[in-house]
Each structure stands twice: as C-alpha cells, then as structure tokens.
mmCIF file of C-alpha atoms in Angstrom:
data_model
loop_
_atom_site.group_PDB
_atom_site.id
_atom_site.type_symbol
_atom_site.label_atom_id
_atom_site.label_comp_id
_atom_site.label_asym_id
_atom_site.label_seq_id
_atom_site.Cartn_x
_atom_site.Cartn_y
_atom_site.Cartn_z
ATOM 1 C CA MET A 12 -0.016 -0.024 -0.021
ATOM 2 C CA THR A 13 1.523 3.354 -1.027
ATOM 3 C CA LEU A 14 1.343 6.447 1.120
ATOM 4 C CA ALA A 15 -0.982 7.982 -1.420
ATOM 5 C CA VAL A 16 -3.443 5.148 -1.008
ATOM 6 C CA ALA A 17 -2.990 5.180 2.712
ATOM 7 C CA GLU A 18 -3.918 8.781 2.748
ATOM 8 C CA LYS A 19 -7.295 8.031 1.339
ATOM 9 C CA SER A 20 -8.084 4.763 3.109
ATOM 10 C CA LEU A 21 -6.610 5.335 6.625
ATOM 11 C CA GLY A 22 -7.036 7.762 9.343
ATOM 12 C CA PHE A 23 -4.287 9.544 11.342
ATOM 13 C CA THR A 24 -3.570 6.529 13.552
ATOM 14 C CA GLY A 25 -3.539 4.087 10.550
ATOM 15 C CA LYS A 26 -1.184 6.226 8.555
ATOM 16 C CA THR A 27 1.126 6.676 11.593
ATOM 17 C CA LEU A 28 1.318 2.970 12.297
ATOM 18 C CA LEU A 29 1.960 2.362 8.554
ATOM 19 C CA LEU A 30 4.937 4.668 8.668
ATOM 20 C CA VAL A 31 6.160 3.064 11.879
ATOM 21 C CA ARG A 32 5.916 -0.396 10.364
ATOM 22 C CA LYS A 33 7.941 0.850 7.416
ATOM 23 C CA ASP A 34 10.645 2.278 9.620
ATOM 24 C CA LEU A 35 10.914 -0.822 11.837
ATOM 25 C CA ALA A 36 10.919 -3.106 8.687
ATOM 26 C CA VAL A 37 13.811 -1.089 7.188
ATOM 27 C CA GLU A 38 15.755 -1.414 10.530
ATOM 28 C CA ALA A 39 15.057 -5.105 10.821
ATOM 29 C CA ARG A 40 16.309 -5.652 7.322
ATOM 30 C CA GLY A 41 19.384 -3.374 7.418
ATOM 31 C CA ARG A 42 20.250 -3.745 11.197
ATOM 32 C CA GLU A 43 22.342 -0.636 10.970
ATOM 33 C CA THR A 44 21.142 1.338 13.975
ATOM 34 C CA LEU A 45 20.260 -1.037 16.795
ATOM 35 C CA PRO A 46 23.512 -3.058 16.788
ATOM 36 C CA GLY A 47 25.580 0.104 17.056
ATOM 37 C CA MET A 48 23.529 1.472 19.972
ATOM 38 C CA LEU A 49 23.787 -1.921 21.753
ATOM 39 C CA ALA A 50 27.509 -2.136 21.221
ATOM 40 C CA PHE A 51 28.067 1.364 22.426
ATOM 41 C CA ALA A 52 25.827 0.856 25.518
ATOM 42 C CA PHE A 53 27.303 -2.385 26.670
ATOM 43 C CA THR A 54 30.870 -1.279 25.999
ATOM 44 C CA VAL A 55 30.433 1.971 28.103
ATOM 45 C CA THR A 56 28.758 0.002 30.837
ATOM 46 C CA LEU A 57 31.552 -2.524 30.991
ATOM 47 C CA LEU A 58 34.137 0.187 31.081
ATOM 48 C CA LEU A 59 32.264 2.067 33.834
ATOM 49 C CA ALA A 60 32.050 -1.135 35.835
ATOM 50 C CA PHE A 61 35.812 -0.794 36.421
ATOM 51 C CA THR A 62 35.825 2.941 37.418
ATOM 52 C CA LEU A 63 34.428 2.550 40.897
ATOM 53 C CA PRO A 64 36.986 2.139 43.638
ATOM 54 C CA PRO A 65 37.136 -1.339 45.372
ATOM 55 C CA GLY A 66 34.591 -1.766 47.996
ATOM 56 C CA ALA A 67 32.182 0.837 46.560
ATOM 57 C CA ALA A 68 28.582 -0.588 46.726
ATOM 58 C CA VAL A 69 24.989 0.633 46.763
ATOM 59 C CA GLY A 70 24.387 2.307 50.091
ATOM 60 C CA SER A 71 27.993 3.519 50.433
ATOM 61 C CA ALA A 72 29.747 6.734 49.365
ATOM 62 C CA VAL A 73 32.729 7.530 47.326
ATOM 63 C CA ARG A 74 35.114 10.491 47.795
ATOM 64 C CA LEU A 75 35.153 13.211 45.214
ATOM 65 C CA GLY A 76 37.684 15.932 45.969
ATOM 66 C CA GLN A 77 36.980 17.361 49.291
ATOM 67 C CA GLY A 78 33.612 15.733 49.792
ATOM 68 C CA SER A 79 31.713 12.469 49.055
ATOM 69 C CA VAL A 80 28.819 11.374 46.999
ATOM 70 C CA ALA A 81 26.466 8.458 47.344
ATOM 71 C CA VAL A 82 27.234 5.459 45.029
ATOM 72 C CA THR A 83 23.547 5.388 43.981
ATOM 73 C CA GLU A 84 24.035 8.957 42.562
ATOM 74 C CA VAL A 85 27.190 7.976 40.534
ATOM 75 C CA LEU A 86 25.469 4.743 39.294
ATOM 76 C CA SER A 87 22.430 6.668 38.221
ATOM 77 C CA GLY A 88 24.499 9.158 36.385
ATOM 78 C CA PHE A 89 26.485 6.334 34.647
ATOM 79 C CA LEU A 90 23.247 4.769 33.458
ATOM 80 C CA TRP A 91 21.669 7.887 32.102
ATOM 81 C CA VAL A 92 24.864 9.051 30.288
ATOM 82 C CA THR A 93 24.934 5.788 28.634
ATOM 83 C CA ILE A 94 21.419 5.958 27.543
ATOM 84 C CA LEU A 95 21.759 9.545 26.372
ATOM 85 C CA PHE A 96 24.555 9.012 24.028
ATOM 86 C CA ALA A 97 23.261 5.657 22.787
ATOM 87 C CA GLY A 98 19.989 7.357 21.970
ATOM 88 C CA LEU A 99 21.703 10.162 20.131
ATOM 89 C CA ILE A 100 23.548 7.586 18.026
ATOM 90 C CA GLY A 101 20.162 6.178 16.946
ATOM 91 C CA PHE A 102 18.387 9.508 16.517
ATOM 92 C CA ALA A 103 21.281 10.704 14.181
ATOM 93 C CA ARG A 104 20.233 7.857 11.777
ATOM 94 C CA ALA A 105 16.484 8.454 12.019
ATOM 95 C CA PHE A 106 16.377 9.992 8.478
ATOM 96 C CA GLU A 107 19.530 8.406 7.166
ATOM 97 C CA VAL A 108 17.877 5.880 4.930
ATOM 98 C CA GLU A 109 15.675 8.457 3.254
ATOM 99 C CA ARG A 110 18.729 10.729 2.954
ATOM 100 C CA THR A 111 21.043 8.260 1.311
ATOM 101 C CA GLU A 112 18.293 6.921 -0.989
ATOM 102 C CA GLY A 113 17.361 10.383 -2.083
ATOM 103 C CA ALA A 114 13.880 9.932 -0.477
ATOM 104 C CA LEU A 115 14.073 12.681 2.104
ATOM 105 C CA GLU A 116 12.222 15.349 -0.075
ATOM 106 C CA PRO A 117 9.695 12.818 -1.396
ATOM 107 C CA LEU A 118 9.009 11.749 2.238
ATOM 108 C CA PHE A 119 8.307 15.351 3.241
ATOM 109 C CA LEU A 120 6.118 15.818 0.126
ATOM 110 C CA ALA A 121 4.136 12.571 0.711
ATOM 111 C CA PRO A 122 0.328 13.161 1.202
ATOM 112 C CA VAL A 123 0.664 12.498 4.958
ATOM 113 C CA ASP A 124 0.080 15.036 7.688
ATOM 114 C CA ARG A 125 3.451 16.198 9.061
ATOM 115 C CA SER A 126 2.333 15.460 12.614
ATOM 116 C CA ALA A 127 1.736 11.785 11.572
ATOM 117 C CA LEU A 128 5.219 11.768 10.140
ATOM 118 C CA PHE A 129 6.614 13.246 13.313
ATOM 119 C CA ALA A 130 4.679 10.673 15.460
ATOM 120 C CA SER A 131 5.764 7.788 13.343
ATOM 121 C CA LYS A 132 9.441 8.722 13.602
ATOM 122 C CA ALA A 133 9.246 9.345 17.357
ATOM 123 C CA ALA A 134 7.468 5.980 17.801
ATOM 124 C CA SER A 135 10.165 4.222 15.790
ATOM 125 C CA ASN A 136 12.890 5.862 17.900
ATOM 126 C CA LEU A 137 11.018 4.908 21.038
ATOM 127 C CA VAL A 138 10.851 1.263 20.088
ATOM 128 C CA THR A 139 14.586 1.231 19.195
ATOM 129 C CA LEU A 140 15.549 2.872 22.423
ATOM 130 C CA ALA A 141 13.324 0.681 24.459
ATOM 131 C CA VAL A 142 15.011 -2.461 23.009
ATOM 132 C CA VAL A 143 18.329 -1.114 24.067
ATOM 133 C CA GLU A 144 17.134 -0.404 27.548
ATOM 134 C CA VAL A 145 15.454 -3.867 27.945
ATOM 135 C CA PHE A 146 18.961 -5.368 27.591
ATOM 136 C CA LEU A 147 21.022 -2.534 29.148
ATOM 137 C CA VAL A 148 19.168 -2.041 32.505
ATOM 138 C CA PRO A 149 19.263 -5.661 33.629
ATOM 139 C CA ALA A 150 22.962 -5.943 32.569
ATOM 140 C CA PHE A 151 23.680 -2.669 34.432
ATOM 141 C CA ALA A 152 21.952 -3.957 37.561
ATOM 142 C CA LEU A 153 23.891 -7.177 37.371
ATOM 143 C CA LEU A 154 27.297 -5.538 36.862
ATOM 144 C CA PHE A 155 26.834 -3.025 39.677
ATOM 145 C CA SER A 156 24.926 -5.411 42.070
ATOM 146 C CA ILE A 157 21.819 -3.296 42.088
ATOM 147 C CA ASP A 158 18.717 -4.949 43.733
ATOM 148 C CA LEU A 159 15.601 -4.070 41.609
ATOM 149 C CA GLY A 160 13.341 -6.442 43.457
ATOM 150 C CA GLY A 161 10.490 -5.697 45.816
ATOM 151 C CA GLY A 162 8.712 -3.356 43.506
ATOM 152 C CA ARG A 163 11.777 -1.223 42.774
ATOM 153 C CA TRP A 164 11.608 -2.238 39.188
ATOM 154 C CA LEU A 165 8.249 -0.453 38.877
ATOM 155 C CA GLY A 166 9.969 2.824 39.736
ATOM 156 C CA VAL A 167 12.644 2.117 37.184
ATOM 157 C CA VAL A 168 10.094 1.387 34.469
ATOM 158 C CA ALA A 169 8.110 4.525 35.339
ATOM 159 C CA VAL A 170 11.199 6.821 35.165
ATOM 160 C CA VAL A 171 12.502 5.195 32.008
ATOM 161 C CA LEU A 172 9.202 5.502 30.185
ATOM 162 C CA LEU A 173 8.763 9.189 31.196
ATOM 163 C CA VAL A 174 12.375 9.985 30.147
ATOM 164 C CA ASP A 175 12.163 8.142 26.934
ATOM 165 C CA ILE A 176 9.040 9.992 25.728
ATOM 166 C CA GLY A 177 10.546 13.404 26.252
ATOM 167 C CA PHE A 178 13.942 12.175 24.864
ATOM 168 C CA VAL A 179 12.525 10.863 21.612
ATOM 169 C CA MET A 180 10.288 13.971 21.059
ATOM 170 C CA VAL A 181 13.421 16.277 21.307
ATOM 171 C CA GLY A 182 15.616 13.845 19.437
ATOM 172 C CA THR A 183 13.189 13.292 16.586
ATOM 173 C CA LEU A 184 12.633 17.032 16.085
ATOM 174 C CA PHE A 185 16.249 17.946 15.960
ATOM 175 C CA SER A 186 17.251 14.970 13.977
ATOM 176 C CA ALA A 187 14.946 16.243 11.222
ATOM 177 C CA LEU A 188 16.756 19.623 11.275
ATOM 178 C CA ALA A 189 20.245 17.935 11.469
ATOM 179 C CA ALA A 190 19.392 15.533 8.608
ATOM 180 C CA GLN A 191 19.298 18.501 6.205
ATOM 181 C CA THR A 192 22.835 19.701 7.045
ATOM 182 C CA ARG A 193 26.230 18.284 6.033
ATOM 183 C CA SER A 194 27.442 17.834 9.600
ATOM 184 C CA ARG A 195 24.323 16.181 10.983
ATOM 185 C CA GLU A 196 26.302 13.943 13.431
ATOM 186 C CA VAL A 197 27.726 17.085 15.030
ATOM 187 C CA MET A 198 24.671 19.337 14.776
ATOM 188 C CA LEU A 199 22.262 16.864 16.527
ATOM 189 C CA PRO A 200 24.142 16.836 19.844
ATOM 190 C CA ILE A 201 24.670 20.623 19.712
ATOM 191 C CA LEU A 202 21.013 21.242 19.167
ATOM 192 C CA ALA A 203 19.541 18.584 21.521
ATOM 193 C CA LEU A 204 21.779 18.399 24.506
ATOM 194 C CA PRO A 205 20.881 21.845 25.981
ATOM 195 C CA VAL A 206 17.220 21.034 25.756
ATOM 196 C CA LEU A 207 17.691 17.567 27.344
ATOM 197 C CA VAL A 208 19.509 18.670 30.346
ATOM 198 C CA PRO A 209 16.340 19.061 32.666
ATOM 199 C CA ILE A 210 15.094 15.651 31.578
ATOM 200 C CA PHE A 211 18.317 13.846 32.438
ATOM 201 C CA ILE A 212 18.849 15.692 35.707
ATOM 202 C CA ALA A 213 15.412 14.605 36.797
ATOM 203 C CA ALA A 214 16.095 11.082 35.530
ATOM 204 C CA THR A 215 19.332 10.941 37.430
ATOM 205 C CA GLU A 216 17.751 12.154 40.680
ATOM 206 C CA LEU A 217 14.728 9.702 40.496
ATOM 207 C CA THR A 218 16.668 6.745 39.520
ATOM 208 C CA ALA A 219 19.194 7.352 42.399
ATOM 209 C CA ASP A 220 16.128 7.207 44.733
ATOM 210 C CA VAL A 221 15.153 3.830 43.311
ATOM 211 C CA PHE A 222 18.663 2.434 43.563
ATOM 212 C CA ALA A 223 18.700 3.572 47.237
ATOM 213 C CA GLY A 224 15.661 1.476 47.946
ATOM 214 C CA GLY A 225 12.672 3.676 46.928
ATOM 215 C CA GLY A 226 9.711 2.383 44.973
ATOM 216 C CA LEU A 227 7.200 3.808 42.654
ATOM 217 C CA GLY A 228 5.478 5.770 45.466
ATOM 218 C CA THR A 229 8.725 7.394 46.475
ATOM 219 C CA VAL A 230 9.514 8.398 42.821
ATOM 220 C CA ALA A 231 6.055 9.702 42.197
ATOM 221 C CA ALA A 232 6.102 11.919 45.356
ATOM 222 C CA ARG A 233 9.309 13.719 44.158
ATOM 223 C CA GLY A 234 9.066 17.038 42.367
ATOM 224 C CA TRP A 235 11.425 15.739 39.721
ATOM 225 C CA PHE A 236 8.601 13.316 38.598
ATOM 226 C CA GLY A 237 6.337 16.250 37.880
ATOM 227 C CA ILE A 238 9.088 17.916 35.868
ATOM 228 C CA LEU A 239 9.383 14.792 33.649
ATOM 229 C CA VAL A 240 5.541 14.685 33.103
ATOM 230 C CA ALA A 241 5.517 18.330 32.256
ATOM 231 C CA SER A 242 8.552 18.028 29.967
ATOM 232 C CA ASP A 243 6.920 15.103 28.081
ATOM 233 C CA VAL A 244 3.708 17.164 27.401
ATOM 234 C CA VAL A 245 5.592 20.326 26.438
ATOM 235 C CA PHE A 246 8.050 18.657 24.134
ATOM 236 C CA ALA A 247 5.305 16.410 22.544
ATOM 237 C CA VAL A 248 3.328 19.575 21.636
ATOM 238 C CA ILE A 249 6.183 21.587 20.470
ATOM 239 C CA GLY A 250 7.685 18.730 18.480
ATOM 240 C CA ALA A 251 4.377 18.128 16.704
ATOM 241 C CA LEU A 252 3.828 21.797 15.943
ATOM 242 C CA ALA A 253 7.486 22.615 15.051
ATOM 243 C CA PHE A 254 8.242 19.532 12.934
ATOM 244 C CA GLU A 255 6.517 21.124 9.899
ATOM 245 C CA PHE A 256 8.735 24.205 10.051
ATOM 246 C CA ALA A 257 11.859 22.061 10.771
ATOM 247 C CA VAL A 258 11.322 20.094 7.494
ATOM 248 C CA ASP A 259 10.370 23.010 5.451
ATOM 249 C CA ARG A 260 13.375 25.166 6.222
#
C-alpha cells in the first residue's frame, strides 16, 4: 500500500502505524542502527564497571575531591549518560535511509500530515531505544549489584518511560533539522543536549532514589517526577507543531 493510497483509506492513527511499520521493517532488514546502539551501551557500561573504587557498593559513598557522593548517585549518572549517547547515535540515523536513498524530499512531500510523520519517527525511535534499555538495564543492575526487586523495578520502568518520551520527542525534532545539514552527526548533539539537560537531571535524581531503595510511590512523590511529566507534554506539543517548520526550512 502506498502512502497516497494510505492517505485516502486510513485515518491519522492508521497512517502513523503504517509509517512506523515501514521504519521498523527497514531497520530489521538493514540492522544498521540497533547493533551500534547496543554495542556502544554495553561497551560503556563494561568500562564504567571498572571505574568505581574497590569496596564501593550501593548504600555507600565515594570521595570526590573534598567531599563525598552516594554511590547510587554515581550509578544513576552512569546509566543515564550511557542511555543519552546511545540514544543520540540512533536519532542521528532517524532519517539516514531516506537521505542516502534520495527519498528525504519525497517523504516530506508525501500526502501524509506532518504530525503523523513526526509521530511515526518518534514511535520508531522509542521502540529502538526501548529495545536497548531492555537489555541494558538488567545488565547494568547485574554488573553493579543493584537490587531491583520488591517493586523497585516499577519505579525504574516509570522513570525510563517518562524519560524516553521526552527524549525521543526532542531527538526526533532535532534529527529532522540535522538531517538537512552536512554535519548532521555534530549538529544533533549541539541542538539537542541543552534542551535535554532538565530531563536527564530529573532522571538521575529519581533513579538514584530507586537504587537507594525507593519504589514507585517514592518516585512519584518527588518534584522531579512532575518535571518529567510536564517536559513530556511540552516537548510532545512543541515537536508536533514545530516539525513542519523544521522540515520546510
């Protein structure tokens, strides 16, 4: 079914799902994005496992300069820095197939609402990022001896889901802008990182609470949780509205 036919026979949701299926099918055949993200994530995690001093464990503290910081804060930062850069690797390739095949302009000219195109790319990025995290988070917990039992995993899932939504909204919007430049691999981090700072600060704080023994109730009671929810809503609206102008520049 072509996009032109889909425009006539399908609604917004149907067209979006059709585009998502197309993107996931291309990735499944080419396997160019996900393996690189996984390789990066596991390599960084393995290297970070050797950076903590001997005896450092969840519940203890490590010295930094004249003071000290809880190991849970360090591990939380490790996790989200890894996810941040693994995600940017994937987002940088969000429009790569269309660009290399000369289909970028035809894609933008297709008889599909731009918000549907944005939603489909964001959903595809979300699926790819989620696959990485499904493997990364358990491996991270295993390497760093983090106990996610007793309902703690629900807190991790809630934080990861909220972070991922805001992350993919920002990443998809700026990847569309960067795809139209020659230095897209450099432009994407430059554009996206300043906007992503509040999301990943909140993610680090909330995940540290979970690693320290907090559950879903503890996480939901923190102000950082509200910041994540608000960021998701704001970035989803801005992304859907600004995407048309980003691709028409």
